[in-house]
Every structure is written in structure tokens, then in C-alpha cells.
Amino acid sequence: MTIDALELIDLRAGYGSIEVLHGVSLRVPPATVVALLGPNGAGKSTLLKVASGTVKPTAGCLHVGGVHVNGAAASDLAHAGVCRIPEGRGIFPNLTVAENLQMWTGVGRLRAGEVAERTFTRFPRLGERRKQLAGTLSGGEQQMLAMSRALLVDPAVLLLDEISMGLAPLVVADLYELVHSVAAEGIAILVVEQFARTALAVADHAAILIQGRITRAGTPAEVEEHLSEAYLGGAA
Amino acid sequence: MLQVESVDVRFGGVQALADVSLCVDSGSLVGLIGPNGAGKTTLFNVITGLEMPARGRVVLDGRDVTRLPPHRRARLGLGRTFQRIEVFSSLSVRDNVLAAAEARRSWGHDEPDPARTATDVLERVGLADLAGERVDGLSTGLLRLVEVARALASRPSLLLLDEPGSGLDGTESEALGTLLLDLVSDGVAILLVEHDVELVMRVCQQLHVLDFGRVIASGTPSQVRQNAAVQAAYLGADAGVVHA
Amino acid sequence: MTTFLALTLVGLVVGCIYALTACGLVVTYTTSGVFNFAHGAIGMVAAFTYWQLSVGWGLPVWLSLLLVLLVMAPLMGALVERVLVRPLYGAPIGVTLVVTLGLLISLIGLANLAWPPTTTRVLPKFFAGRTVTLASLVVSYNEILVIVTAALVAVTLRSFFTRTRTGIAMRAVVDDQELAALAGTNPQRVAQLSWALGATLAALAGVLLAPLVTLDILGLTLLVINGYAAAMVGRLRHLPATVSGALALGLLDSWLIGYAPGGVVNVLKPALPMFLLFGAVLFLKQERLRAGSLAGVRMPRTPSFRRSVGSAAAFVVAAWVVSGQLSAANLATGGQGLVLAFIMLSLVLLSGYGGQVSLCQLTFVGLGAFAMGKIGGGSPLGLLGAIALPAATGALIALTVVRLRGLYLALATLAFAQAMDVIFFSRALGYGGNLEVARPSLPGIDLGNDRTYFVLLAVVFAVGAVGVLALRRRAFGRRLVALNDSPAACATMGVSVATTKLIVLTASAGLAGLGGALFGGLHGSVSPNDFVLLNSLLLLLLATLGGLYTVSGAFLAAMFYALFPVLQNRYPGLGQVSYLLTGLGALSLGRNRYGMGGQLADLGERLRAWRLPAGQQAEVLHAAG
């Protein structure tokens, strides 16, 4: 039996008196892409924040690599191999590309030179812009920079929050190709998307989260059948 | 009533809004939908004056308001709610609404008693029973209703609602739809951003779809639903193929 | 030419020192988000500690420097961050400000205890007496040391922030705290580091400055205002602009002394940082109203109008009864408390309801007393002037800063209070002399009688309190609280944020001015010492400790404040302890923001609930929140 890289058991969490997740269970085994879909406000981002230690669960269990980690700090979970790319762009806009990369060395205990080399080999475009402020890159380049963090540190669990947001379809397709190849390296990936079948195309499992509860889970094909009604109403 | 003309907004290297134009006729209910990050809230900020466009104009009742500060635009009859809730959390539900009614009286003419306005509005959105509650203990859904009530208390002629339905359950969202239709029949124009598609399809006469900061489709709800670009934007690039 | 060069050199040296302190301020503020009003006090303590080690205990200079700059200062900064600042992240400006002001007051109290101002302390210059002559200009080694140190620090800071992983991490935390945590950087540790670094720079500035001036606790502490002004040029963010601001300030300062006629120097020099600060503020862009902040305050319940009138009447009767039993001295102390309580009502309005912070409330008080004293002995005209002059001044200040964040109002009022201290009050009221202020006259009542005046003050306070509470329940009060909760929402419902802030600051200044007129009348005269900046800070701290959201809190705080001098007379030496206690009290506000008044209101609600039958009990507790 393989140990799940990430496991949530009947997890509850929220902000102050407002509970957002009302008992969510989800498993993400190694080398697997799980797509978590659902409308805005369903609690998808909150779930990722709980999994990465930014938001503390109020009930239930959070396991990383089989270890109970409820209440661990975000920086501790980062060292334990949980890597979340937040919604928007997971970069520091007022730091240069090279400085952004240097920030990534904190997690994997890598040398700055190594980091830059590996990244620029994979994304030559970032190499050309190493002295540029990250905030001035195009959306796709920013997302590449964000993803480069994930690729450097060989994380156990990768949490991707709406990486397609505001990006052109072609760029999104490229990014998901990347996601697929990363999973093939043995990493567990939880992808959160509001829309986008592109996510389902690379996913091994999928689930729909609505109002803080998982309403459907299964293979991408099974889940896909119910997508349209969840978003666009009955007769799409 | 409202015309947005070729508005551009950039945040650093990201184009948040590109050449966005749309209009809302008086007394109509127009929906604005689109994926997360498409620029809907940014557009609201541009219309209400919280964000300055790099290019383009905002025209309200024939008057160019692009350079006016937010409060001056509000006084021209523009009201809004916020996606990330902005209630006055030190005040009770009633005082939240009352503050808006009083503000309206301070710049309007011949206004009715704010206290009565507040009571009426609370009654109307169904918050009358919670009037004395502190707002910081309420659920998200109720907070959104408080925002709607507060916006109504300044009796706008154009109301921008930013996801008023998220956090509401089925019956509540049903009631919200009825309220919106009621308002429109009273002559209030509404621009509605909403993810509850059932609601949008039910109440809106016209829809605009925003994606990557551009308007990619406009039309009646059924037209928009059939639009291939919209399907692609919502469900992913190959949506048309998969779902054909 | 030589004069010019010599003046420029002096200006450069002083400017370098301002730059060091200003950079420390900016680094700490941008990284941790908490503005450190005690920055100058830290430098002051460092300078005194350095004196203690090197002169007092005769340790070698290098060892003393090492201990102060590399051990004491960083430890102090780190400790302050851990104990005081960490609970404050995300707190409104009113709270963070009071806590760091509390630290400032505590450090001053502590320094006065450790190094009583009765002895004169002199720090020798570094490399005393050694000079080189450069093109007819005599340059001391000390001056060279300052300039070289500053340049080294600038270069080091620059490469620290762009080359080292830690420095980059500090900038990263400014950009996106959450993401920095995800990348394995602990934002709190980074903030702590920024406090250690800030304290070290403050200490360095203090140690370099102390030999150039007299070793004076208050003087060294308040020199930091120059640092604020310089930092403002860099919009509290950009280090290079901050450095230029600091150098400009130092040079202007020096040239002014050299070239302007004596009279002008005396007026302009102390006001220079204020002018620079206001000038820089004028160039700042209107701040965007950001949506997305949910910072509510749990205000104690406002009593109903009938209840507050009832309590006010009871209060006046009690004051009348008590006044019969008081000795002349106690009447004066009690009266002082009542006047101060009235003045604190202006803070309840401004800071409690409006969430704005003014650090020059006593300056308004002084302006009120000044107008009353200058305009017709106790006539209604005098009272009118006492309200109008400070109100107009307040409006003027407000006009320059209301478009900006609350922090700017605090900084502007601080600079204003300091400048007024030095320029205006010392002159307008006569050096060390007193300005006579008549009591207001009321037909048929002899206010010359101390007991009658005492009762009048009680009446004025009671009326003021009822008025402030009534205001809170009315439209304007609701608007103030609403504005504090969400400026963006207020603007989108047609409220002009700037106008509302302007009105409340003007009203608060006018109220304080009226208090000033009554304060002057109580003693028959006022002196510059009554309105010094430090006392303004103390007043605000005490008002906050008492609880800015409640009228009873204002009363408690005022009585305590009035008792200060009395206690000090009776037990000499207690004065510094009371400073220390107030400061320490303010530090506790990081954890409980509602002060004593809030606790009392809470207790009151509980008692009421206890007396009521169980059914109603829940309801009351619920309403009380």
C-alpha cells in the first residue's frame, strides 16, 4: 500500500466565525494529478491554504506523507515538501527574476547558481530577463517563474491554485503539459481550477467542490459530465 | 445610463482590462460574467472611481465622470457592493444601512427620514429580524445582503452588485433574484457580477462575458450560453470538441 | 568660500547622521509594517549606554562601541519585536502607534532613572583634537569618521538588500508575506531581523550624534523627528530618496545657521524638519481607497441619551458635594483633572470614534489658552477665539494630510507639536514667563471663586460628555465609525472621506482649544511647559489607557494625569516611575485595545445582565457584544 502524499480527512476550516470547508475528505497519492473543480467561493483556495499550513484546520485531520500535521506552520510544511503556488502569480513582483529564484533556494537548500542554471535551462526566456523585475514579465512568464519554484525543490506535494487565471489558452495548455510531466517524476499534484477542461485532460482523479463540500468525485470523465450543469446551469 | 468606453487598466505587466466597452440602459438588468481574474471587479472599481483607467471613459447619465472621485460619482446615483465584503463591522446591521441613508440625506434634497428608509430597506431584503445584530457575527451570505441593503439605502439609480449571491443557499438566492427583478421594475438599473449561473440566467436581460480583461461575448442569456467562445473560456480550450 | 565649505561640511556630517537614523526607520517600517515612534529613543538609550561604558566605567572605546552597536542594540530591537510588536501585525494605526509611543515614554522614564539629568555628561569626540586640513578647510577626524561610516553603511545596506539571500528575503516579505512563507522564509523572523537592524542604525546614529550635541535625553529622542522628515521624502519606502532628504535637511540646517540673521534662525531652524515633512507630504499622491480590509472594533455600547443625561446630572451634583470638602490645593488638582477630562473628550471624538491620531492635542490646547489670554479678559469673544484659532490650525493641518493614511496625520502632528514647542510657545507666552488667562465671565455668577469654577468645570465636562455621546448616536457619529471601518464603502455611498476627516479634526482641535481656555482660567496663567510635546504624547497614551471609546475612560485617565504632578511633589522621584508606568501600561494595549473604560463598560453590562431575569439576560449580553 502506498502512503498518500496528501490526505484530508473530514477537514473543517474557515476564517474567524465563518466556516468555509464543512468536512472535506480528499486523497492525493504520489505521481498523481488530482483536479479539484468548483465555482467561485466554494472553498477551493481555502483548501489549498489549509494543506499548505497558511490556514489552520478547526477539525478533521491533515496528513502529509502519512504524518499528522494539523497546526504546523507554513514554513515548516514547506520544508516538509508541500509547495503551493498561490492564486494570481506566485512571484515577488518587485524583485528581479534572479532574486526571485534566489528566494526559492530557501526551501530546497540549493545554491543560488544551481537554481538559476536549472531554471534557465528549462525556461530560456526567463534567463534572458534575469535582471528584469518580475512584475514586468508577461502573465505566462510570471506563471513560469512561479512554477520554477515547484520544479526546483522536488516537492512531495504540489498545490496549484488557478494557474490558468488570466492566461491565453495556448499558454495554459503549455503549463498543463508541464504539470503532467512533473507528476510523472513522482510528485503528487493537486490542481484547483474554477473552469477549464484542460485541467481534467491531465488529471488522474477529479472532484467537484461546491459550498465547502465535495459533491462529486471520480475519474475525470465521470466528473466532466456534471461540470457544465455546475457552472452554466441545466441546458448547456 | 452607464457607458464604459474603451477602458484599459494595467497592473505592472498584466493587462487587467483591455479596450472594454459596455453600456447599461436605465431600468435594465445586465449581467457580467467570466472566469476568475477576468477583470470583473477591476471594471467595477473603474466605474465607481476606486481605480483609474489608463485609457478610456466612464460616462454616467451623459456626463463624463472618468476624473471624478468615488463619492461624487455616488452622488450621481451610483451604488455598489463589494466582492470582498466591506461592511462597517463596528456597527449593527441597522446602523450600517442607516449610515448610508443618512449620507444620502446629507447630499440629496428633500429626502425622507433616514430611519424610515433604513427600516424599509431592511424589510425589503429580509434583514428586519437581524437589525439589532452586530454584523461581525453574521454569515457571509447575510453580510452580502447587508451590503445590498446598504447600497439600496442610498437609493441609487444604477446599482453594481459584485457577487451578491455567493454564500447564499438555494432559497436565499431565489429570494435575491426576486428582489433584483423587483428593483428593476422600480426603475433601478443593475449591473450584476455573479457566479450563480442559475440566478444570472433567470434575471438578466443581457449578458456580457469578460475574459482576460476583454469582452468576448454579449447578448441574451441563451445566445451567450450557445456561444463557443464562452464555452471555451469557461470550460477550457477544447470544450467545444468535448461537448459537441 | 571657506565659511561656505565649513558650513557644508557640518551640514553633511549632520545629514549623514539623520540619514542613518532615517534608513533604520524605513527598513523597519517597510519590512514589518509597524512604524517605530520609539526609534529615536532607542538611539538615545544607545548613546547613554555608550557614555556609561566608555566614560562612566572607563571601558576602551572600541569595546564600548562593540557592546552597544553589535550586542545591545540588535538584541533590544529583536526583543522589542518579539514582545511588543508581534501581537500588533495587522492592527490599526491607532494601536501600533500607541504601543511604540508607550515604548518611547518608557525609555525616557528609564533613562531619567538611570542617568538623572542633574549631572552633565559629555562624550568626547572620536579621535578628539585630531584634524587634517584640506584646501584651507580644517576637517576633524570625527567628521571624517561620520561621513565614512555613513557611506560604508549605505554601500553595505545596498549590497545586503540586493546580494544576500537574507536581504532579498526582507524585500520579498514586503512584496508578499504569504508567498515568502511558502518559499520557506519565516516572515516573523525577517521582521524581527528588520527591527534588530533598525535599532542598530538608530544606535549608530545616536552614538555618532551624541558627541556633537549635549547628552540630553529629550533632545536626542526628539532629533528623530528629523529622521521622520527625511524618511518622508523617500515616502517611507525608498532608501536613496530618504538619504537625499536627510542630507538636504542637514545642509539646509547648517547654511541657515551660517547665513540667515539671528532672529530668523531661531524661528526657522527648529521648524525646518516640520517644513520638510509638510513639503514632502504635499507631493505625495492621493492614496487609493483600498477595498478588502475588515478591521472592525468592538465598541462598548453607547448609553442612551436619557441615561447619559442622568449620569451627567449625578456627576455634577457629586462634584458640587465633593467640592465643599476639598482644600484649595485639591480643588486646583481636581479642577485640573476635570479640564483634562474635557480635553480628552476631543480625543474620544477624534481617535476613539474617528480612528485618527493626533499627537499635538496639547498644542491645540495651548493655542486655545493663548487666544483666550490675548483676546479680551474672559469675554465671550475670547472663548470664541479659543475655539476658532486651534480649529483653523487643525483644519490647515488636516488639509495637507487627510488624503493620506492615518500614519501621516500622526507624523505631521508630531512635527507640528515639536515646532510649536520651540518656536511659538516659548516666544508667544514669553520666555519662561507666563501668559495671564482670565476666567470666562458668566452674568450673576462669580467664577473667581475656586469652588464655583470647579463646579463649572464639572458642568462643562458633563455637557461635553453628553454631547460627544449624543454625537456618537447620531448621523455624524455613525459616519465616523463607518469611515474608520471601510473608507472605500463610505466613498461609494457618497461620503467624502477627506471632508469628513477634515471636519472631525477641526472639531476636535476646537474642543481642545476650548479646554485650553478653561485650563488657563483655572490657574490664571499658562506657561510654555504646559504644552510640551511629551505631555501631548502622555495625554494620548493615558486617554488610550483609559479607553478611547468611552467617556468614563477619558475621565479616569484625566484624573490620573492630573494626579501626576501632585504625586511627584509628594514623592520626588516618582515622576519618572509614573512615566515608566504609563509607558508600560500603553505597551499592554497591544493585547487589550479598549482600556480601562472598555473594561468598566463591560463590567457594567455584566452587572446589568445579572440583575435581569434570565430570559432578558442573554439578550443584553448579546447586545453588549
PDB file of N, CA, C and O in Angstrom, chain A residues 25 32 56 82 99 166 174:
ATOM      1  N   SER A  25     -13.028  15.427   2.573  1.00  0.00           N
ATOM      2  CA  SER A  25     -12.048  14.341   2.549  1.00  0.00           C
ATOM      3  C   SER A  25     -11.509  14.196   1.131  1.00  0.00           C
ATOM      4  O   SER A  25     -12.270  14.235   0.173  1.00  0.00           O
ATOM      5  N   THR A  32       0.488  11.527  -8.988  1.00  0.00           N
ATOM      6  CA  THR A  32      -0.896  11.595  -9.435  1.00  0.00           C
ATOM      7  C   THR A  32      -1.310  13.054  -9.541  1.00  0.00           C
ATOM      8  O   THR A  32      -0.922  13.872  -8.715  1.00  0.00           O
ATOM      9  N   LYS A  56      -5.270  27.311   9.446  1.00  0.00           N
ATOM     10  CA  LYS A  56      -5.270  26.130  10.310  1.00  0.00           C
ATOM     11  C   LYS A  56      -6.649  25.447  10.280  1.00  0.00           C
ATOM     12  O   LYS A  56      -7.665  26.126  10.365  1.00  0.00           O
ATOM     13  N   VAL A  82       5.763  20.434   1.040  1.00  0.00           N
ATOM     14  CA  VAL A  82       4.496  20.915   0.491  1.00  0.00           C
ATOM     15  C   VAL A  82       4.764  22.239  -0.201  1.00  0.00           C
ATOM     16  O   VAL A  82       5.293  23.159   0.406  1.00  0.00           O
ATOM     17  N   GLU A  99      16.526  37.408  -8.407  1.00  0.00           N
ATOM     18  CA  GLU A  99      16.271  37.468  -6.957  1.00  0.00           C
ATOM     19  C   GLU A  99      15.109  36.570  -6.553  1.00  0.00           C
ATOM     20  O   GLU A  99      15.117  35.943  -5.496  1.00  0.00           O
ATOM     21  N   GLY A 166      -6.404  34.227 -16.148  1.00  0.00           N
ATOM     22  CA  GLY A 166      -5.989  35.365 -16.953  1.00  0.00           C
ATOM     23  C   GLY A 166      -4.959  35.035 -18.020  1.00  0.00           C
ATOM     24  O   GLY A 166      -4.324  35.925 -18.542  1.00  0.00           O
ATOM     25  N   ASP A 174       0.312  24.775 -22.455  1.00  0.00           N
ATOM     26  CA  ASP A 174       1.739  24.550 -22.173  1.00  0.00           C
ATOM     27  C   ASP A 174       1.957  24.248 -20.700  1.00  0.00           C
ATOM     28  O   ASP A 174       2.677  23.316 -20.324  1.00  0.00           O
TER      29      ASP A 174
END
